[in-house]
Amino acid sequence: MAGWAARTGYELVTLIPGVETSEPRPRSQPTLLAGDAEATSHPLRTRMAELLAESAELGRDEARRRLYDAVVRSLVPDEARVLQLLAHGERYPTTDVVESTFLGGGDRVVVRNASTVGRAAGVTLTDAVPVYVTRLVAFGLAELGPEDRTLSTQYEVLVADETVVAAARTLRRPRFVRGTVRISRFGTSLWQACSPKPPEAEIPATP
């Protein structure tokens, strides 16, 4: 309404004989045409077309190298340290900090995939370990498993972790869901191909 009144007032004043105004005439706003939006997405369309064309020519070795390269470039240094430790083949305990509810809505997860693997690997951001583990699982480099009762001592250490304790303090009915994390088959294959070792010391990647 305010915009309509401003435009109408301006038009009425200009129609009155002998009345002049120094106010500039309102300019209409530019309209975004369908072609503009299409032009904006053009680089993405071009890149997708390039990928599809490349996929028809890539051999298995080059396709695998491209995949490994994309995954490694997505990792942060702390995650590389965790992957290096997991590459030894051991399982590490994980826990989710959840709040039990009685309203039928299910448990509310406050912290997911807290683990002792971060401190064992010597990461810089120990409070980001749940994020690191979750990302490694999302990339397919690690996999989650059930509780391992042989790791009972490590589970006790994990419950005393600062991140876990801080999350539990915010809940009225905290509960800890135990699990494990280990390197996946894909993670093993990638590590064998990308491990910073002399070429003669590396194990051939899994086909």
XYZ file of N, CA and C in Angstrom, residues 62-134:
219
model
N 41.595 -45.391 -13.261
C 41.443 -43.936 -13.213
C 40.176 -43.547 -12.469
N 39.120 -44.301 -12.637
C 37.876 -44.007 -11.922
C 38.092 -44.145 -10.415
N 38.825 -45.181 -10.009
C 39.111 -45.372 -8.591
C 40.002 -44.252 -8.070
N 40.995 -43.841 -8.844
C 41.875 -42.749 -8.431
C 41.100 -41.455 -8.251
N 40.177 -41.192 -9.164
C 39.373 -39.970 -9.067
C 38.501 -39.997 -7.814
N 37.941 -41.171 -7.503
C 37.113 -41.301 -6.307
C 37.945 -41.069 -5.054
N 39.100 -41.728 -4.970
C 39.972 -41.553 -3.809
C 40.380 -40.087 -3.655
N 40.712 -39.459 -4.758
C 41.144 -38.060 -4.727
C 40.040 -37.161 -4.176
N 38.813 -37.386 -4.615
C 37.690 -36.558 -4.151
C 37.459 -36.742 -2.657
N 37.561 -37.996 -2.172
C 37.333 -38.259 -0.749
C 38.446 -37.659 0.101
N 39.688 -37.873 -0.299
C 40.827 -37.364 0.476
C 40.791 -35.842 0.559
N 40.411 -35.184 -0.522
C 40.331 -33.723 -0.513
C 39.229 -33.220 0.418
N 38.280 -34.072 0.754
C 37.180 -33.680 1.644
C 37.534 -33.837 3.122
N 38.626 -34.525 3.413
C 39.010 -34.765 4.795
C 39.741 -33.567 5.391
N 39.616 -33.417 6.713
C 40.418 -32.433 7.443
C 41.562 -33.203 8.108
N 42.634 -32.508 8.537
C 43.798 -33.204 9.099
C 43.478 -34.143 10.256
N 42.615 -33.722 11.180
C 42.264 -34.591 12.301
C 41.623 -35.893 11.825
N 40.792 -35.810 10.794
C 40.139 -37.010 10.276
C 41.162 -37.951 9.650
N 42.202 -37.391 9.032
C 43.264 -38.224 8.464
C 43.989 -38.981 9.569
N 44.173 -38.341 10.714
C 44.833 -39.004 11.839
C 43.978 -40.161 12.370
N 42.664 -39.926 12.454
C 41.762 -40.984 12.916
C 41.765 -42.150 11.937
N 41.725 -41.840 10.643
C 41.737 -42.903 9.638
C 43.040 -43.690 9.707
N 44.138 -43.004 9.931
C 45.435 -43.682 10.048
C 45.429 -44.679 11.205
N 44.826 -44.274 12.326
C 44.756 -45.174 13.474
C 43.810 -46.342 13.206
N 42.672 -46.066 12.628
C 41.718 -47.130 12.321
C 42.295 -48.127 11.325
N 43.222 -47.666 10.501
C 43.811 -48.547 9.484
C 44.581 -49.703 10.099
N 44.881 -49.631 11.396
C 45.555 -50.750 12.072
C 44.597 -51.919 12.300
N 43.291 -51.668 12.094
C 42.326 -52.758 12.165
C 41.606 -52.930 13.480
N 41.889 -52.098 14.468
C 41.251 -52.250 15.773
C 39.895 -51.557 15.836
N 39.043 -52.051 16.735
C 37.760 -51.402 17.033
C 37.950 -50.422 18.185
N 37.175 -49.342 18.146
C 37.191 -48.379 19.239
C 35.759 -48.135 19.703
N 35.574 -47.884 20.989
C 34.221 -47.699 21.516
C 33.601 -46.383 21.072
N 32.300 -46.384 20.902
C 31.541 -45.165 20.628
C 30.355 -45.125 21.588
N 29.828 -43.954 21.769
C 28.596 -43.830 22.550
C 27.775 -42.665 22.035
N 26.472 -42.852 22.041
C 25.537 -41.766 21.752
C 24.948 -41.322 23.080
N 24.871 -40.015 23.275
C 24.237 -39.471 24.471
C 22.811 -39.104 24.088
N 21.845 -39.784 24.707
C 20.452 -39.568 24.339
C 19.623 -39.259 25.587
N 18.492 -38.637 25.356
C 17.556 -38.361 26.442
C 16.307 -39.194 26.223
N 15.982 -39.996 27.191
C 14.784 -40.832 27.088
C 13.540 -39.990 27.301
N 12.535 -40.225 26.493
C 11.274 -39.507 26.618
C 10.149 -40.510 26.840
N 9.068 -40.017 27.458
C 7.927 -40.883 27.747
C 6.677 -40.447 26.989
N 6.867 -39.647 25.954
C 5.731 -39.114 25.218
C 5.544 -39.802 23.873
N 6.271 -40.864 23.656
C 6.101 -41.598 22.397
C 6.880 -41.023 21.237
N 7.715 -40.020 21.506
C 8.462 -39.405 20.417
C 9.824 -40.026 20.188
N 10.191 -41.027 20.985
C 11.492 -41.653 20.831
C 12.578 -40.885 21.560
N 13.764 -41.469 21.604
C 14.888 -40.827 22.270
C 15.416 -39.656 21.442
N 15.875 -38.641 22.159
C 16.469 -37.478 21.495
C 17.985 -37.590 21.614
N 18.662 -37.672 20.466
C 20.115 -37.813 20.447
C 20.756 -36.430 20.559
N 21.585 -36.252 21.573
C 22.263 -34.972 21.792
C 23.682 -35.021 21.240
N 24.385 -36.110 21.463
C 25.720 -36.321 20.904
C 25.740 -37.697 20.257
N 26.214 -37.745 19.021
C 26.265 -39.027 18.298
C 27.720 -39.374 17.978
N 28.088 -40.603 18.238
C 29.396 -41.142 17.858
C 30.580 -40.512 18.603
N 30.383 -40.198 19.887
C 31.542 -39.836 20.701
C 32.419 -41.081 20.795
N 33.738 -40.899 20.811
C 34.624 -42.056 20.797
C 35.985 -41.721 21.385
N 36.641 -42.749 21.889
C 38.010 -42.590 22.391
C 39.030 -42.591 21.259
N 38.588 -42.869 20.041
C 39.517 -42.964 18.921
C 40.206 -41.631 18.644
N 39.545 -40.523 18.956
C 40.143 -39.214 18.703
C 41.368 -38.964 19.553
N 41.241 -39.165 20.856
C 42.394 -38.978 21.749
C 43.495 -39.975 21.438
N 43.114 -41.194 21.120
C 44.116 -42.206 20.786
C 44.897 -41.817 19.530
N 44.223 -41.132 18.614
C 44.876 -40.705 17.375
C 45.634 -39.397 17.540
N 45.397 -38.694 18.656
C 46.082 -37.427 18.897
C 45.522 -36.266 18.106
N 44.197 -36.216 17.957
C 43.593 -35.120 17.197
C 43.722 -33.804 17.966
N 43.616 -32.694 17.252
C 43.720 -31.370 17.859
C 42.422 -30.966 18.528
N 41.305 -31.168 17.837
C 39.996 -30.788 18.376
C 39.316 -32.027 18.962
N 39.553 -32.286 20.227
C 38.964 -33.472 20.850
C 37.449 -33.352 20.964
N 36.929 -32.125 21.059
C 35.485 -31.960 21.178
C 34.780 -32.187 19.848
N 35.540 -32.262 18.754
C 34.945 -32.491 17.430
C 34.996 -33.949 17.009
N 35.456 -34.828 17.897
C 35.569 -36.248 17.551
C 34.237 -36.845 17.083
N 33.096 -36.533 17.752
C 31.829 -37.071 17.240
C 31.558 -36.673 15.783
N 31.949 -35.463 15.423
C 31.766 -35.008 14.046
C 32.707 -35.761 13.118
N 33.955 -35.926 13.547
C 34.927 -36.643 12.714
C 34.464 -38.071 12.429
N 34.042 -38.769 13.471
C 33.612 -40.160 13.295
C 32.389 -40.230 12.377
N 31.439 -39.317 12.588
C 30.230 -39.300 11.761
C 30.571 -39.037 10.299
